[in-house]
Amino acid sequence: MGEDGMEKVSKQEASMVQKKEYHQALEAQLLDGEKEHRVLAFRNKAPLPKEGFQNHLQVLYTQNKGTAPSSLRSYRHIPSAPERILDAPDLLDDYYLNIMDWGASNVLAIALTQTLYLWNAATGDITELMSVPDADDYITSVSWIQDTGSHLAIGTASAQTQLWDVAAQKQVRSMNGHSARVSALAWKRHILSSGSRDATIVHHDVRVQNHHVATLLGHEQEASTSGIGGRSQTFSPRHRLAEHQAAVKALAWCPFERNVLATGGGTADRCIKFWNGANGALLNSIDTGSQVCSLLWSKHEKELLSSHGFSENQLCLWKYPSMVKLKELTGHTSRVLHLAQSPDGASVVSAAPDETIRFWNVFAGAGGERRRKDLLWEGWESRSCLGRCTSDRYELYVPCHGLGDASPRFPSVRLVAAKVSTAPPHATECCFPLLPPLSISLLLPCHIPPHTLSSVPSEDCILMHELPPPKTHVV
Amino acid sequence: MSFAVPAGGISSTPAVPAADNSVITLRGSTDIVVEFFEHAITCILYQRGIYPPEDFERKTKYGLALHVAREEGLVTYLKNVLEQLRQWLTSSNVQKLVVVVTGMESQAVLERWVFSVDTAQEAATNPQGYQAQKSQKEITSEIAAIIRQITCSVSFMPLLAERCSFDLLVYTDKDVLVPATWEDSDPRLIQQAEEVRLRSVNTKVHKVDTMVAYRMEPAGQG
């Protein structure tokens, strides 16, 4: 009995201990390992900061705000003002003309009614190339030959297509084939295509006497040409793109995407449309809100520039293919009929019947020297010269101050010679890009001091660009 | 109370070189910790911009240029709280000291600076006899490291855009003696807070861990 009682008590004690342990464990779990506690605070609180006091760290944080990644949208600066404005008196207000072109030789050709002016972008010189003799005649289109910019094709209201040698300032030939004014011109190597109000497009091979090689029919009104390829020499149109509701003057083939054509419609249409040139499918269409006068693709970025008429007379820069409007450039006071791009792709010139032509730095900083994509090869030719080869140019550099780790990107190296393709386009077709750089180094031995480079037989067009100053030259 | 420190304080008598291990008692450690709390709190108040800079004055401490409170009300408040804290520390009743920063418009707790105090078991059971050894230099460098981290907190913590007030909460044991000037308070925790653990200081008697919790979005937008 007594033993039993003792046992009971000890059992009870054991269960009490167990319970207590259990409680402690439970507490520890529930309270996250924290001990039992009281949270106490002093009744008289600390004084409040002064009324109207603003945290002085505000400055620090607002200055940091700009670098916060969430708000960061890096994009190059596009100046909204033109870089230069030139007067262009008597510029015709005719939607169907193409009277401005910027050639590969960095010369801008612009026709002001009867006279054709050349503006050299490098020097700023203005030359009067020619005038049409007849009083009712006027120039309706101009186009530079591709690649070299040595020749200029001029179309007139008297249905003539003329070819001019610009360096000699002489007319090379005159070609017929149309019965009305020649309002559009485009080159493909030696083939010149001319579009006319007689609703035909004629291909001329400018090398041969019998220049007329093909005629394209199918238009009912004045034809516009834009870089028509030599392969499209069919006599009837391959596709008929009939979505636009008004005249289509603005045409531009996309330089970075095969077969993409951008077109812009006139006042009643106001749309920019994108087409697949291979099958004629409409890819995209956006309403711009005003007449589209001209379209231009960027050479470096996936961007498109369009020029517009009433009411803003603005230029719009679009991102392709999202067609987000990046920038609007205003300044012209009448519709911006013509656009042309500089050969380096950095500047754009616009012409309007408000008798001004304006130069815009739209694409400056895009591509360019900063990231030349077309650099094919770069390396040391010998111990003293550095060579580099791009798709159209071979350049040789001599360091000014010894060798070091100089490269064309660094200013301690000077360009002394460059090979450019100066032969007529048809002769260089497969000549230059395939020419290995090493064969040029044979042609131009590097032990020859750079200042005698001009005396190297330059049959294969080695050009002297700049001589390094003799005193700093160390070889 | 703490004026009779020599017996318990750090015995930095000339006979003992500074670099040597100093004997630390509970009393002495309490003085170090309270002083550290005072500087840490004023550092938070200054660096987080809770009070305008003119309410502080510069002072060199722990080898750092610090800002200590000059504004009368603030000085009095800190003195009162720290004096009571000292008593609780001496009786080993303090678990945590928390600096709570509250937005005055949003009434939301924006920041919570937590100093967890861990008292060595032997020191709590034998407050008179326990002695620990640690050089003063080492403790000072540990404290300086925490103060530096508080100073650096500006770089990762969000701006306190509105006018803010602060409060000091003391977590004590249940059986503590509470004067009438003190009251129980809500812990005022922050929901879904970002937490950053800072360094800790150890006097071998008290170990103080530092942690800051803060609201990521400004009040009213989250």
GROMACS .gro file of C-alpha atoms in nm, chain A residues 34-58 60-61, chain B residues 47-52 77 95-96 154 157 159-160 163-164 166-167 169-172 180-185:
model
   54
   34GLU     CA    1   1.331   3.422  -2.730
   35LYS     CA    2   1.308   3.430  -2.356
   36GLU     CA    3   1.005   3.557  -2.178
   37HIS     CA    4   1.025   3.929  -2.173
   38ARG     CA    5   0.856   4.261  -2.112
   39VAL     CA    6   0.886   4.540  -2.357
   40LEU     CA    7   0.928   4.866  -2.170
   41ALA     CA    8   0.946   5.222  -2.286
   42PHE     CA    9   1.008   5.548  -2.105
   43ARG     CA   10   0.687   5.745  -2.057
   44ASN     CA   11   0.832   6.085  -2.139
   45LYS     CA   12   0.913   6.049  -2.500
   46ALA     CA   13   1.203   6.211  -2.676
   47PRO     CA   14   1.133   6.557  -2.817
   48LEU     CA   15   1.014   6.563  -3.175
   49PRO     CA   16   1.242   6.703  -3.440
   50LYS     CA   17   1.177   7.063  -3.534
   51GLU     CA   18   0.870   7.149  -3.732
   52GLY     CA   19   0.944   7.174  -4.102
   53PHE     CA   20   1.272   6.993  -4.075
   54GLN     CA   21   1.346   6.799  -4.386
   55ASN     CA   22   1.591   6.512  -4.384
   56HIS     CA   23   1.923   6.649  -4.502
   57LEU     CA   24   2.001   6.319  -4.670
   58GLN     CA   25   1.748   6.409  -4.937
   60LEU     CA   26   2.228   6.243  -5.127
   61TYR     CA   27   1.943   6.027  -5.240
  522GLN     CA   28   2.320   5.963  -3.967
  523ARG     CA   29   1.961   5.878  -4.051
  524GLY     CA   30   1.870   6.244  -4.041
  525ILE     CA   31   1.602   6.209  -3.775
  526TYR     CA   32   1.713   6.529  -3.605
  527PRO     CA   33   1.871   6.824  -3.784
  552TYR     CA   34   1.566   6.190  -2.252
  570GLN     CA   35   1.761   4.132  -2.319
  571LYS     CA   36   1.739   4.395  -2.590
  629VAL     CA   37   2.296   5.540  -4.547
  632MET     CA   38   1.882   5.198  -4.645
  634LEU     CA   39   1.561   5.761  -4.739
  635LEU     CA   40   1.343   5.865  -4.447
  638ARG     CA   41   0.953   6.371  -4.050
  639CYS     CA   42   1.027   6.090  -3.808
  641PHE     CA   43   1.212   5.774  -3.246
  642ASP     CA   44   1.155   5.570  -2.933
  644LEU     CA   45   1.230   5.009  -2.616
  645VAL     CA   46   1.397   4.790  -2.357
  646TYR     CA   47   1.326   4.419  -2.352
  647THR     CA   48   1.366   4.300  -1.995
  655ALA     CA   49   0.655   5.436  -1.252
  656THR     CA   50   0.813   5.646  -1.524
  657TRP     CA   51   0.819   5.339  -1.748
  658GLU     CA   52   0.534   5.160  -1.916
  659ASP     CA   53   0.478   4.847  -2.117
  660SER     CA   54   0.489   4.895  -2.488
   0.00000   0.00000   0.00000
